[in-house]
Amino acid sequence: MGFSCGCVGLPNVGKSTLFNVLLKKAVAEASNYAFCTIEPNKGHVAVLDSRLEILSKIEGSKKIIYPTLECVDIAGLVKGASEGEGLGNKFLGHIRQVDLIMHVVRCFENKDITHVEGRINPVFDVELVETELIFADSEILDRWVNKKGKGVKHSAKELELAKKALDLLNNGVYLSNSGKFNEEEVDELKKMGIITILPKFYVANMSEDDFKNGNEYLDSLKKAYPSDIIIPICVKLEAECLELNDEEQKEMYDEYGLKENGLNLVLKTGYNMLNLHTYFTIGPKEARGWAISKDALAPEAAGAIHTDFEKGFISADVISYDDFVECNGHAEARNKGKLRQEGKKYIVQDGDVCNFKFNV
């Protein structure tokens, strides 16, 4: 079971630098010229959870493995990308199968870092990128409606949905903002590879000087998109923190009045928007967190470990996180009757410590 986040934005907004910070290593080149990210970069990002540290100490686990999100970083988009400008529409194909869009927007001034449009205007930048995504999706759906391609066959229901979405796109409507689709239709459009139906949030990249108090660019973004999630972050600051030890990082965050770093906030936002939570498997070898949908039944949760666990699912031994900590581990939890045996219809809860029984 994988969950992925696609990172989009104009060139030189700090997108690839943020990608580096998220991965905590330099896997994407971050340079001051357009199109420095030629091939899409992918990496799995750990979603930190302090509960795992506590569980590992109780059980004496040798290592901790956090749940992850896959991040996909593509080349910066420019005006006309859907028609082949810049690096062209083909790079959008790399994010057509992600689950969530993270749109990085420039909210800082720096004369040494060029802007492809020649001036800083976050709202215009968002509209430019999202217009290109609308154009790209229109092209995909136009093929569906007109059945372009050899041997292409679509059901009447699929064609009706494609026409409905295409009409909206042709009128400049970003599909996830429309409120015109039910859950089943959203899932079907995702299968078609439609980007604008995906949930999205914005990361406002700010300078260190403006990060404490905000600036007019952030204000304009919040005013234009009042119902959307906008996370102010100083990517440069986050990158610098990678070079500091824990104590030095704490001092820097205290200086900026931050309760947690931007990295964790971005990841938690993505995690929540994807309707995910975490269950745990704990043993002497490892304490591990697994990302699952909040409505996942026990067999599906077991499948996050291995498909055989789902196919041959028998039952799950479950202890809540609070009970596990209070009882100081598996043995006492069992003795006190805190361990429950759950079946196929059980919805796994956030923080459950699980042991699955299966047969294949």
XYZ file of C-alpha atoms in Angstrom:
360
model
C 0.000 0.000 0.000
C 1.757 3.167 -1.181
C 0.849 6.820 -0.846
C 2.532 9.505 -2.915
C 2.724 13.276 -3.150
C 3.596 15.148 -6.351
C 5.584 18.365 -6.019
C 4.759 21.081 -8.599
C 5.527 24.759 -9.129
C 7.309 27.218 -11.384
C 11.099 27.027 -11.786
C 13.209 28.690 -9.065
C 10.558 28.722 -6.348
C 12.539 26.408 -4.039
C 10.668 23.277 -5.059
C 13.672 21.015 -5.550
C 15.384 22.421 -2.461
C 12.286 21.542 -0.450
C 12.366 18.094 -2.024
C 15.984 17.730 -0.829
C 15.008 18.779 2.667
C 12.066 16.377 2.730
C 14.319 13.505 1.797
C 17.044 14.807 4.134
C 19.624 14.276 1.448
C 20.483 15.937 -1.839
C 18.824 13.763 -4.465
C 17.548 16.631 -6.594
C 19.830 19.293 -7.992
C 18.803 22.729 -6.733
C 20.296 25.382 -9.018
C 19.416 28.919 -9.990
C 18.299 28.319 -13.535
C 15.122 27.039 -15.078
C 14.675 23.316 -15.767
C 17.550 22.096 -13.575
C 15.345 19.141 -12.607
C 15.355 17.204 -15.867
C 14.193 13.760 -14.779
C 11.566 13.327 -12.095
C 13.054 12.592 -8.681
C 11.373 10.146 -6.355
C 12.024 9.290 -2.766
C 10.332 7.929 0.323
C 10.063 10.382 3.194
C 9.779 9.265 6.806
C 6.788 10.627 8.724
C 8.197 10.953 12.224
C 6.077 9.691 15.125
C 7.323 10.044 18.713
C 5.121 7.125 19.801
C 7.466 4.733 17.998
C 10.386 5.846 20.147
C 8.401 5.059 23.305
C 7.251 1.685 21.995
C 10.761 0.710 20.926
C 12.109 1.423 24.420
C 9.403 -0.685 26.044
C 10.045 -3.646 23.754
C 13.815 -3.150 23.379
C 13.552 -2.927 19.587
C 16.908 -2.674 17.819
C 15.665 -0.211 15.208
C 12.769 2.091 14.415
C 11.118 2.278 10.990
C 8.702 5.154 10.441
C 5.805 5.126 7.969
C 6.618 6.874 4.705
C 5.181 8.993 1.930
C 6.600 8.862 -1.567
C 7.451 12.296 -2.975
C 7.753 12.922 -6.708
C 9.504 16.107 -7.867
C 9.148 17.122 -11.522
C 10.692 19.892 -13.606
C 9.365 23.398 -12.986
C 6.349 24.209 -15.158
C 6.145 27.363 -17.274
C 3.478 29.079 -19.328
C 2.730 26.905 -22.349
C 3.990 23.683 -20.722
C 0.846 21.870 -21.829
C 1.765 22.773 -25.431
C 5.407 21.765 -25.118
C 7.036 24.942 -23.764
C 9.947 24.540 -21.382
C 10.338 20.854 -20.759
C 6.816 20.233 -21.954
C 3.699 18.390 -20.983
C 5.316 14.942 -20.941
C 6.738 15.582 -17.473
C 3.219 15.897 -16.089
C 2.842 12.196 -16.758
C 5.127 11.529 -13.820
C 2.558 12.919 -11.369
C -0.613 11.548 -12.944
C -0.590 8.587 -10.575
C 0.155 10.385 -7.300
C -2.451 10.796 -4.547
C -1.857 14.422 -3.562
C -0.422 17.623 -5.064
C 1.952 19.874 -3.118
C 2.220 23.222 -4.924
C 5.318 25.230 -3.921
C 4.878 28.986 -4.401
C 7.544 31.694 -4.238
C 6.813 34.303 -1.568
C 10.295 35.819 -1.262
C 12.404 38.409 -3.027
C 15.982 37.705 -4.044
C 17.644 39.533 -6.907
C 20.133 36.692 -7.305
C 17.388 34.136 -7.995
C 15.598 34.806 -11.254
C 11.855 34.496 -11.699
C 10.698 33.083 -15.023
C 7.950 35.719 -15.286
C 10.205 38.593 -14.226
C 8.377 39.581 -11.006
C 7.070 38.090 -7.771
C 3.304 37.507 -7.779
C 2.259 34.314 -5.934
C -1.402 34.440 -6.993
C -0.495 34.830 -10.665
C 2.049 32.015 -10.316
C -0.563 29.656 -8.861
C -3.026 30.525 -11.606
C -0.369 29.979 -14.273
C 0.596 26.506 -13.036
C -2.986 25.416 -12.408
C -4.051 26.677 -15.834
C -1.375 24.479 -17.398
C -2.667 21.519 -15.399
C -6.204 22.289 -16.594
C -5.013 22.393 -20.219
C -3.114 19.123 -19.813
C -6.130 17.357 -18.290
C -8.371 18.754 -21.032
C -6.151 17.115 -23.611
C -6.409 13.757 -21.847
C -10.195 13.918 -21.527
C -10.641 15.142 -25.079
C -9.031 11.879 -26.195
C -11.445 9.956 -23.992
C -14.502 11.734 -25.334
C -13.417 11.425 -28.949
C -12.008 7.891 -28.532
C -8.668 8.762 -30.083
C -6.294 5.823 -30.235
C -6.293 2.293 -31.577
C -8.684 -0.130 -29.945
C -9.910 2.416 -27.382
C -13.195 1.402 -25.790
C -14.938 3.200 -22.942
C -18.217 2.511 -21.190
C -21.119 4.937 -21.446
C -20.653 5.795 -17.763
C -16.954 6.609 -18.284
C -17.717 8.778 -21.301
C -20.428 10.665 -19.428
C -18.011 11.368 -16.567
C -15.259 12.421 -18.965
C -17.620 14.840 -20.748
C -18.772 16.299 -17.433
C -15.175 16.904 -16.317
C -14.102 18.194 -19.734
C -16.891 20.789 -19.799
C -15.722 22.133 -16.449
C -12.067 22.193 -17.515
C -12.932 23.992 -20.758
C -14.558 26.669 -18.607
C -11.364 27.064 -16.578
C -12.582 25.172 -13.512
C -9.992 23.323 -11.427
C -11.814 20.042 -10.782
C -10.968 19.549 -7.098
C -12.465 22.995 -6.409
C -15.720 22.310 -8.260
C -17.643 20.225 -5.717
C -19.310 18.501 -8.686
C -18.060 14.946 -8.167
C -18.914 12.222 -5.672
C -16.296 9.923 -4.159
C -16.791 7.221 -6.801
C -16.388 9.744 -9.629
C -13.262 11.203 -8.040
C -11.722 7.733 -7.859
C -12.601 7.078 -11.505
C -11.045 10.369 -12.651
C -7.898 9.512 -10.686
C -7.710 6.209 -12.583
C -7.908 8.225 -15.819
C -4.794 10.112 -14.696
C -6.525 13.456 -14.118
C -4.285 15.723 -12.037
C -6.753 18.514 -11.230
C -9.079 16.144 -9.348
C -6.362 15.390 -6.781
C -6.442 17.082 -3.375
C -3.838 19.829 -3.066
C -2.178 22.198 -0.633
C 0.237 25.091 -1.014
C 3.682 25.637 0.482
C 4.579 29.345 0.612
C 8.374 29.561 0.472
C 9.500 32.681 2.350
C 12.777 34.405 3.181
C 14.293 34.138 6.656
C 13.606 37.839 7.280
C 9.895 37.574 6.445
C 9.277 34.151 7.924
C 8.619 35.392 11.459
C 6.039 38.025 10.635
C 4.797 37.197 7.139
C 4.727 39.512 4.132
C 2.426 40.901 1.451
C 3.006 37.898 -0.802
C 1.757 35.437 1.818
C -1.177 37.729 2.596
C -2.192 37.859 -1.069
C -2.075 34.068 -1.315
C -4.261 33.636 1.780
C -6.745 36.200 0.486
C -7.000 34.539 -2.934
C -7.344 30.991 -1.534
C -9.063 31.337 1.868
C -10.429 27.785 1.909
C -7.173 26.075 0.923
C -4.365 24.895 3.182
C -1.333 27.202 2.905
C 1.820 26.353 4.864
C 4.389 29.152 5.282
C 7.895 27.721 5.326
C 11.442 28.989 4.888
C 13.036 26.284 2.770
C 16.474 27.886 3.167
C 16.125 27.717 6.951
C 15.016 24.090 6.812
C 18.004 23.230 4.607
C 20.392 24.920 7.032
C 18.888 22.973 9.931
C 19.952 19.708 8.300
C 23.537 20.661 9.125
C 22.811 21.287 12.837
C 22.624 18.899 15.785
C 19.402 18.497 17.795
C 20.297 21.166 20.358
C 21.254 23.697 17.702
C 18.071 22.967 15.766
C 15.971 23.564 18.884
C 17.692 26.901 19.449
C 16.977 27.955 15.870
C 13.327 26.961 16.054
C 12.956 28.761 19.402
C 14.409 31.877 17.773
C 11.676 31.760 15.113
C 8.941 30.814 17.580
C 8.308 27.412 15.998
C 6.853 24.449 17.868
C 7.946 22.051 15.151
C 9.934 22.258 11.960
C 8.357 22.918 8.603
C 9.355 19.478 7.378
C 7.116 17.726 9.909
C 4.266 20.166 9.308
C 4.328 19.588 5.545
C 4.371 15.820 5.989
C 1.614 15.812 8.615
C -0.529 17.963 6.331
C -0.066 15.513 3.468
C -0.736 12.586 5.788
C -3.985 14.110 7.058
C -5.195 15.189 3.621
C -4.760 11.631 2.393
C -6.937 10.484 5.315
C -4.140 8.350 6.739
C -3.208 7.213 10.199
C -0.681 4.786 11.672
C -0.717 1.383 13.313
C 2.337 -0.323 14.800
C 4.083 -3.680 14.808
C 6.515 -4.059 17.693
C 9.181 -6.665 18.361
C 12.807 -7.087 19.467
C 14.106 -6.568 15.924
C 12.139 -3.444 15.034
C 9.389 -1.055 16.020
C 7.563 -0.062 12.857
C 4.748 2.244 11.830
C 2.473 1.497 8.880
C 0.456 4.100 6.969
C -3.117 3.027 6.239
C -6.404 4.693 5.344
C -8.468 5.626 8.392
C -11.262 3.319 7.248
C -8.987 0.337 6.526
C -10.259 -3.022 7.720
C -7.866 -5.424 9.435
C -7.099 -7.522 6.310
C -6.270 -4.387 4.304
C -4.041 -3.118 7.113
C -2.289 -6.477 7.162
C -1.768 -6.137 3.410
C 0.390 -3.061 4.040
C 2.983 -5.500 5.383
C 2.584 -8.137 2.655
C -0.156 -9.127 0.233
C -0.055 -12.682 1.623
C -1.129 -11.315 5.024
C -4.261 -9.895 3.427
C -5.033 -12.916 1.262
C -4.679 -15.399 4.103
C -5.928 -13.187 6.944
C -7.338 -15.087 9.925
C -7.384 -12.593 12.796
C -5.476 -9.766 14.465
C -4.246 -9.495 18.031
C -4.689 -5.829 18.918
C -3.575 -3.651 21.839
C -4.246 0.084 21.855
C -1.214 2.347 22.127
C -2.291 3.702 25.522
C -2.875 0.220 26.936
C 0.463 -1.005 25.562
C 2.327 1.843 27.248
C 0.373 1.557 30.503
C 1.028 -2.187 30.666
C 4.659 -1.769 29.618
C 4.452 -4.252 26.763
C 2.717 -7.264 25.262
C 2.950 -9.669 28.211
C 1.279 -7.512 30.861
C -1.313 -6.264 28.370
C -2.299 -9.861 27.718
C -2.393 -10.657 31.443
C -4.654 -7.665 32.134
C -7.030 -8.550 29.304
C -6.073 -5.556 27.183
C -5.225 -7.699 24.154
C -8.203 -8.191 21.853
C -8.653 -10.638 19.008
C -10.272 -8.869 16.054
C -11.662 -10.258 12.803
C -12.062 -9.197 9.192
C -14.604 -6.451 9.902
C -12.464 -4.605 12.434
C -11.433 -1.063 11.433
C -7.836 -0.615 12.577
C -7.479 2.468 14.786
C -4.683 5.010 14.971
C -2.013 3.744 17.374
C -3.139 0.113 17.439
C -0.329 -2.336 18.100
C -1.132 -5.306 15.878
C 0.004 -8.870 15.350
C -1.666 -10.590 12.388
C -2.430 -14.271 12.035
C -2.690 -15.590 8.498
C -2.485 -18.764 6.417
C -1.668 -19.065 2.711
